[in-house]
Coordinates of C-alpha atoms in Angstrom, one line a residue:
V45 CA 97.2 124.1 48.9
S46 CA 99.9 122.7 51.2
D47 CA 103.6 123.5 51.4
A48 CA 105.2 121.4 54.2
E49 CA 104.3 123.4 57.3
N50 CA 102.5 126.3 55.5
W51 CA 99.1 125.6 54.1
F52 CA 96.7 128.2 52.8
C53 CA 93.4 128.3 51.0
E54 CA 93.1 129.7 47.5
C55 CA 89.6 131.1 47.6
P56 CA 87.2 131.1 44.7
K57 CA 85.7 134.4 43.6
L58 CA 83.5 136.2 46.2
Y59 CA 84.9 134.3 49.2
S60 CA 87.6 135.4 51.6
G61 CA 89.1 134.4 54.9
K62 CA 91.7 131.8 55.9
L63 CA 89.2 129.0 55.3
C64 CA 87.3 130.9 52.5
Q65 CA 84.5 131.1 55.1
F66 CA 83.4 134.6 54.4
A67 CA 81.0 135.5 51.6
T68 CA 79.8 139.0 50.9
C69 CA 76.3 138.0 51.9
D70 CA 77.2 136.5 55.3
E71 CA 76.8 139.8 57.0
N72 CA 73.6 140.3 54.9
P73 CA 73.1 144.0 54.5
C74 CA 69.7 143.5 52.7
G75 CA 66.6 144.1 54.7
N76 CA 63.0 142.8 54.6
G77 CA 63.6 139.3 53.2
A78 CA 65.5 140.4 50.1
T79 CA 67.7 138.0 48.2
C80 CA 71.3 138.9 48.7
F81 CA 73.7 138.3 45.8
P82 CA 77.4 139.0 46.0
K83 CA 78.4 141.4 43.2
S84 CA 82.1 141.3 44.3
K85 CA 84.1 140.3 47.4
R86 CA 83.0 143.5 49.1
D87 CA 79.7 144.5 47.5
A88 CA 76.3 142.9 47.5
V89 CA 73.2 143.5 45.4
C90 CA 69.8 143.3 47.1
L91 CA 67.1 141.7 44.9
C92 CA 64.1 143.3 46.5
P93 CA 61.0 141.3 47.6
Y94 CA 57.5 142.3 46.7
G95 CA 56.5 145.7 47.9
R96 CA 60.0 147.0 48.6
S97 CA 62.6 148.9 46.6
G98 CA 65.9 150.8 46.9
I99 CA 69.5 149.8 47.3
L100 CA 68.9 147.9 50.6
C101 CA 65.2 147.2 49.8
S102 CA 64.2 149.6 52.7
D103 CA 61.7 151.7 50.7
V104 CA 58.0 150.7 50.6
L105 CA 56.6 150.4 47.1
N106 CA 52.9 150.3 46.3
I107 CA 52.3 148.2 43.2
T108 CA 49.0 148.4 41.3
Q109 CA 50.4 147.4 37.9
P110 CA 53.4 145.1 38.2
S111 CA 56.4 145.5 35.9
F112 CA 58.7 142.6 35.4
S113 CA 62.3 142.8 34.3
G114 CA 63.0 139.3 32.9
T115 CA 66.1 137.5 34.0
D116 CA 68.7 139.7 35.7
A117 CA 72.5 139.6 35.4
F118 CA 72.7 137.1 38.2
G119 CA 70.3 134.6 36.6
Y120 CA 67.3 135.3 38.8
T121 CA 63.9 136.1 37.3
S122 CA 61.5 138.7 38.7
F123 CA 58.1 137.1 39.6
L124 CA 55.0 137.3 41.7
A125 CA 53.6 134.1 43.5
Y126 CA 49.9 133.9 44.3
S127 CA 48.2 131.1 46.3
T128 CA 47.2 128.0 44.4
I129 CA 44.0 128.8 42.3
P130 CA 41.2 126.5 43.7
D131 CA 38.8 124.5 41.6
I132 CA 40.9 124.8 38.4
T133 CA 40.7 121.0 37.7
F134 CA 38.0 120.8 35.0
Y135 CA 37.4 124.4 33.8
Y136 CA 39.2 127.7 33.9
E137 CA 39.3 131.0 32.0
F138 CA 42.0 133.7 32.2
R139 CA 42.1 137.3 31.0
L140 CA 45.1 139.6 31.1
K141 CA 46.6 142.6 29.3
F142 CA 50.3 143.2 28.9
Q143 CA 52.8 145.7 27.6
L144 CA 56.2 144.7 26.3
A145 CA 59.4 146.4 27.6
N146 CA 61.0 146.2 24.2
H147 CA 60.4 144.3 21.0
H148 CA 63.5 142.2 21.0
S149 CA 64.4 140.2 24.1
S150 CA 60.9 140.4 25.6
L151 CA 59.5 138.3 22.7
Q152 CA 62.2 135.6 22.4
N153 CA 61.4 133.1 25.1
N154 CA 59.6 134.6 28.1
L155 CA 57.2 133.1 30.8
I156 CA 54.0 135.0 31.5
F157 CA 52.4 132.6 34.0
F158 CA 52.8 129.1 35.3
T159 CA 51.2 126.7 37.8
G160 CA 52.0 123.0 38.0
Q161 CA 53.0 120.0 40.1
K162 CA 56.7 120.3 39.9
G163 CA 59.0 122.6 42.0
Q164 CA 59.8 122.9 45.7
G165 CA 60.6 119.2 45.8
L166 CA 57.3 118.2 44.2
D167 CA 57.1 116.0 41.1
G168 CA 54.5 115.4 38.4
D169 CA 53.5 116.2 34.9
D170 CA 50.4 118.4 35.2
F171 CA 51.0 122.0 34.4
L172 CA 49.5 125.1 32.8
A173 CA 51.8 127.7 31.2
L174 CA 51.6 130.8 29.1
G175 CA 54.5 132.6 27.5
L176 CA 56.1 134.2 24.5
H177 CA 58.2 132.5 21.9
N178 CA 59.7 134.1 18.8
G179 CA 57.1 136.9 18.8
R180 CA 54.1 134.6 19.3
V181 CA 51.9 133.8 22.4
V182 CA 52.3 130.1 23.5
Y183 CA 49.7 128.5 25.7
S184 CA 50.3 124.9 26.8
Y185 CA 48.9 122.5 29.4
N186 CA 49.3 118.9 30.4
L187 CA 46.6 117.0 32.3
G188 CA 49.0 114.1 32.9
S189 CA 48.7 112.2 29.6
G190 CA 50.5 114.5 27.2
T191 CA 50.9 118.2 26.4
A192 CA 48.6 120.4 24.3
T193 CA 50.1 123.6 22.9
I194 CA 48.4 126.5 21.1
V195 CA 50.6 129.0 19.3
S196 CA 49.1 132.4 18.2
K197 CA 50.0 134.3 15.1
P198 CA 52.9 136.8 15.5
L199 CA 51.9 139.7 17.7
D200 CA 51.2 143.0 16.0
L201 CA 54.0 145.2 17.4
T202 CA 52.2 148.5 16.5
L203 CA 49.8 147.8 19.4
N204 CA 50.9 149.3 22.7
I205 CA 48.9 146.9 24.9
H206 CA 48.0 143.3 24.1
V207 CA 45.0 141.4 25.4
I208 CA 44.9 137.6 26.0
H209 CA 41.8 135.5 26.8
L210 CA 42.2 131.8 27.2
G211 CA 40.4 128.8 28.7
R212 CA 40.0 125.1 29.0
Y213 CA 37.1 122.7 29.6
L214 CA 38.2 119.1 30.2
Q215 CA 40.7 118.3 27.4
N216 CA 39.7 121.2 25.1
G217 CA 41.6 124.5 25.3
W218 CA 41.3 127.7 23.4
L219 CA 43.3 130.9 23.0
K220 CA 42.3 134.4 21.7
V221 CA 45.0 137.1 21.3
D222 CA 44.2 140.7 20.4
D223 CA 42.1 140.7 17.3
Q224 CA 43.4 137.4 16.1
K225 CA 41.0 134.4 15.4
N226 CA 40.3 132.1 18.3
K227 CA 42.5 129.0 18.2
T228 CA 41.6 125.6 19.8
M229 CA 43.4 122.4 20.7
S230 CA 42.7 119.2 22.6
S231 CA 45.1 117.4 24.9
P232 CA 46.2 113.8 24.1
G233 CA 45.5 110.7 26.2
R234 CA 42.6 110.1 28.4
L235 CA 43.0 112.3 31.4
V236 CA 40.7 115.3 31.8
G237 CA 41.6 117.0 35.0
L238 CA 44.4 119.5 35.8
N239 CA 45.9 118.8 39.2
V240 CA 48.3 121.5 40.4
F241 CA 49.8 122.0 43.8
S242 CA 52.2 124.8 43.2
Q243 CA 51.4 128.5 43.7
F244 CA 50.4 130.5 40.6
Y245 CA 53.5 132.3 39.3
L246 CA 53.3 135.5 37.3
G247 CA 56.1 136.9 35.3
G248 CA 58.8 134.4 36.3
Y249 CA 59.7 131.7 38.7
P250 CA 61.3 131.6 42.2
E251 CA 63.7 128.8 41.5
Y252 CA 67.1 129.8 40.3
T253 CA 66.8 128.0 37.0
P254 CA 63.8 127.1 34.8
E255 CA 64.9 123.5 34.5
L256 CA 62.6 122.6 37.3
L257 CA 59.6 123.5 35.2
P258 CA 58.2 120.4 33.5
K259 CA 59.2 119.8 29.9
G260 CA 57.0 121.7 27.4
S261 CA 56.6 124.7 29.7
R262 CA 60.3 125.8 29.8
F263 CA 60.5 129.4 29.0
K264 CA 64.1 130.5 29.6
N265 CA 63.5 134.0 30.8
G266 CA 60.9 135.9 32.8
F267 CA 58.5 138.3 31.3
Q268 CA 59.8 141.8 30.4
G269 CA 57.3 144.6 30.7
C270 CA 54.0 145.2 32.5
I271 CA 51.1 142.9 33.2
F272 CA 47.7 144.5 33.9
D273 CA 44.4 143.2 35.3
I274 CA 45.1 139.4 35.4
Q275 CA 41.8 137.7 36.2
V276 CA 40.5 134.1 36.4
R277 CA 37.3 132.2 36.8
T278 CA 36.7 128.5 37.3
S279 CA 33.1 128.2 36.2
V280 CA 31.0 129.9 33.5
N281 CA 28.6 131.3 36.0
Q282 CA 31.3 133.0 38.2
E283 CA 32.5 136.6 38.0
F284 CA 36.2 137.0 37.0
K285 CA 38.5 137.6 40.0
S286 CA 42.1 138.5 40.6
P287 CA 44.3 135.6 41.8
G288 CA 45.5 135.6 45.4
T289 CA 44.3 135.3 49.0
P290 CA 43.0 137.9 49.9
E291 CA 42.0 138.7 46.3
G292 CA 44.8 140.5 44.3
H293 CA 47.5 140.0 47.0
P294 CA 50.5 137.9 46.1
N295 CA 52.2 135.7 48.8
S296 CA 55.7 136.8 47.7
G297 CA 57.7 138.1 44.8
R298 CA 61.1 139.4 43.7
S299 CA 62.3 142.5 41.8
V300 CA 58.8 143.6 40.7
G301 CA 58.4 147.3 40.1
Q302 CA 55.4 149.5 39.5
C303 CA 54.8 150.0 35.8
K304 CA 56.1 153.3 34.4
D305 CA 58.3 154.0 37.6
S306 CA 62.0 154.1 37.3
P307 CA 64.0 153.4 40.6
C308 CA 67.1 154.8 38.9
S309 CA 65.5 158.3 38.9
L310 CA 66.1 158.3 42.7
I311 CA 69.7 157.2 42.6
K312 CA 72.9 158.9 41.6
C313 CA 75.8 156.7 40.9
R314 CA 79.1 158.6 41.1
N315 CA 82.4 158.5 39.2
G316 CA 81.0 157.2 35.9
G317 CA 79.0 154.3 37.5
K318 CA 75.9 153.2 35.7
C319 CA 72.6 152.7 37.4
V320 CA 71.1 149.2 36.6
E321 CA 67.5 148.5 37.4
G322 CA 65.3 145.4 37.3
G323 CA 61.8 145.9 38.6
S324 CA 62.3 147.2 42.1
T325 CA 65.9 146.0 42.3
V326 CA 68.5 148.7 41.7
Y327 CA 72.3 149.0 42.0
C328 CA 75.3 150.9 40.7
D329 CA 77.6 149.1 38.2
C330 CA 81.0 150.9 38.9
L331 CA 83.8 151.6 36.5
T332 CA 87.1 149.9 37.0
G333 CA 88.8 151.5 40.1
W334 CA 85.6 152.3 42.0
K335 CA 83.4 150.3 44.3
G336 CA 80.7 150.7 47.0
A337 CA 77.0 151.1 46.8
F338 CA 77.3 154.4 44.9
C339 CA 80.8 153.9 43.4
T340 CA 82.3 156.5 45.8
E341 CA 85.1 154.3 47.2
T342 CA 88.4 153.8 45.3
V343 CA 89.7 150.3 44.7
S344 CA 93.1 150.1 46.3
V345 CA 95.9 148.2 44.5
C346 CA 95.6 145.6 47.3
D347 CA 91.8 145.1 47.0
P348 CA 90.6 141.8 45.6
E349 CA 88.7 143.7 42.9
H350 CA 91.8 145.5 41.6
D351 CA 92.7 144.8 38.0
P352 CA 95.4 143.5 37.6
P353 CA 95.3 141.6 41.0
H354 CA 98.3 142.0 43.4
L355 CA 100.9 139.2 43.3
C356 CA 101.5 138.6 47.1
K357 CA 101.6 134.9 47.6
R358 CA 101.1 132.3 50.4
G359 CA 99.0 134.2 52.9
S360 CA 101.3 137.2 52.8
T361 CA 99.8 140.7 53.4
C362 CA 99.6 143.3 50.6
V363 CA 100.4 146.8 51.8
P364 CA 99.7 149.8 49.5
L365 CA 102.5 152.3 49.0
P366 CA 102.3 155.7 47.4
N367 CA 103.4 154.1 44.1
G368 CA 102.5 150.4 44.0
Y369 CA 102.6 148.0 46.9
T370 CA 104.8 145.7 49.0
C371 CA 104.2 142.2 50.4
H372 CA 104.6 141.5 54.1
C373 CA 105.8 137.9 54.3
P374 CA 104.8 135.4 56.9
L375 CA 107.5 133.5 58.8
G376 CA 109.3 131.0 56.5
T377 CA 108.8 132.9 53.2
T378 CA 110.8 135.5 51.4
G379 CA 111.1 137.2 48.1
T380 CA 109.4 140.3 46.6
Y381 CA 106.1 138.5 46.6
C382 CA 106.9 136.0 49.4
E383 CA 107.1 133.3 46.7
Q384 CA 110.2 131.6 48.1
G385 CA 110.6 129.3 51.0

């Protein structure tokens, strides 16, 4: 915004500085490869990578049964990424068990696993995806000449743990859920091989939005709940194995907790703040007037977070007073809020 000699930048939310060059995450407080997300101009939230937890992701977390938290308030999903499953082209079988976090949002539109050609700059149609849609399990795959989709009957919500067994040989796929009847389907077109380059994603997806997933495999949210004992084999004569290299070890992940653990049990938010947890990610959501990692700092009348915001204009400086505030005007401006030339 220019005004003859005096120009200044009106910064968008979460940025500050004369040129709006400072973002909360520039001086990234998060450790160990966490994803930093600006919660406000002064506070960041650390979305913890696989095997870490805590406010700054500094605590080591041993995960034997991963728990996923769906899509967080910032639009990121929690996920695990394993190396590409070899020899999956013509035959595969998967087994897994899962437990839902709740019976409402965790059944609407949630990705359980995905592998495909798209993502990270790659393009192509082939994919294999499993998810939940309106209370049913949805299994779909595309070998490059069209999508096959198998939808289960609605899940029996009186069951605590659900079991899925699915497979494919060439174009023919099958899905068995809990005690439901086995369902089968054949993919259209002529192609018979599944060619995937991406890693094998469990519970969610690393990209910020699911739009990068190929059509037909777009589950809006990540999985909410625990996934146990996922196993795969790529030939009838093989033993089942956990994905990953070495076996059972993911390459990366975000906001994945240990099933039945609550990171909020270790954290006390003060002054009416509410602890929010998503897998291994944890932060305090402060009441109006408070800020900081544990809501222990007061928001001054001059802070950008203050509601209502102060009215000092044109690069003037807001200075708190015992009751209210005053604006220190730069040269060439005057008025209560430095609003006049």
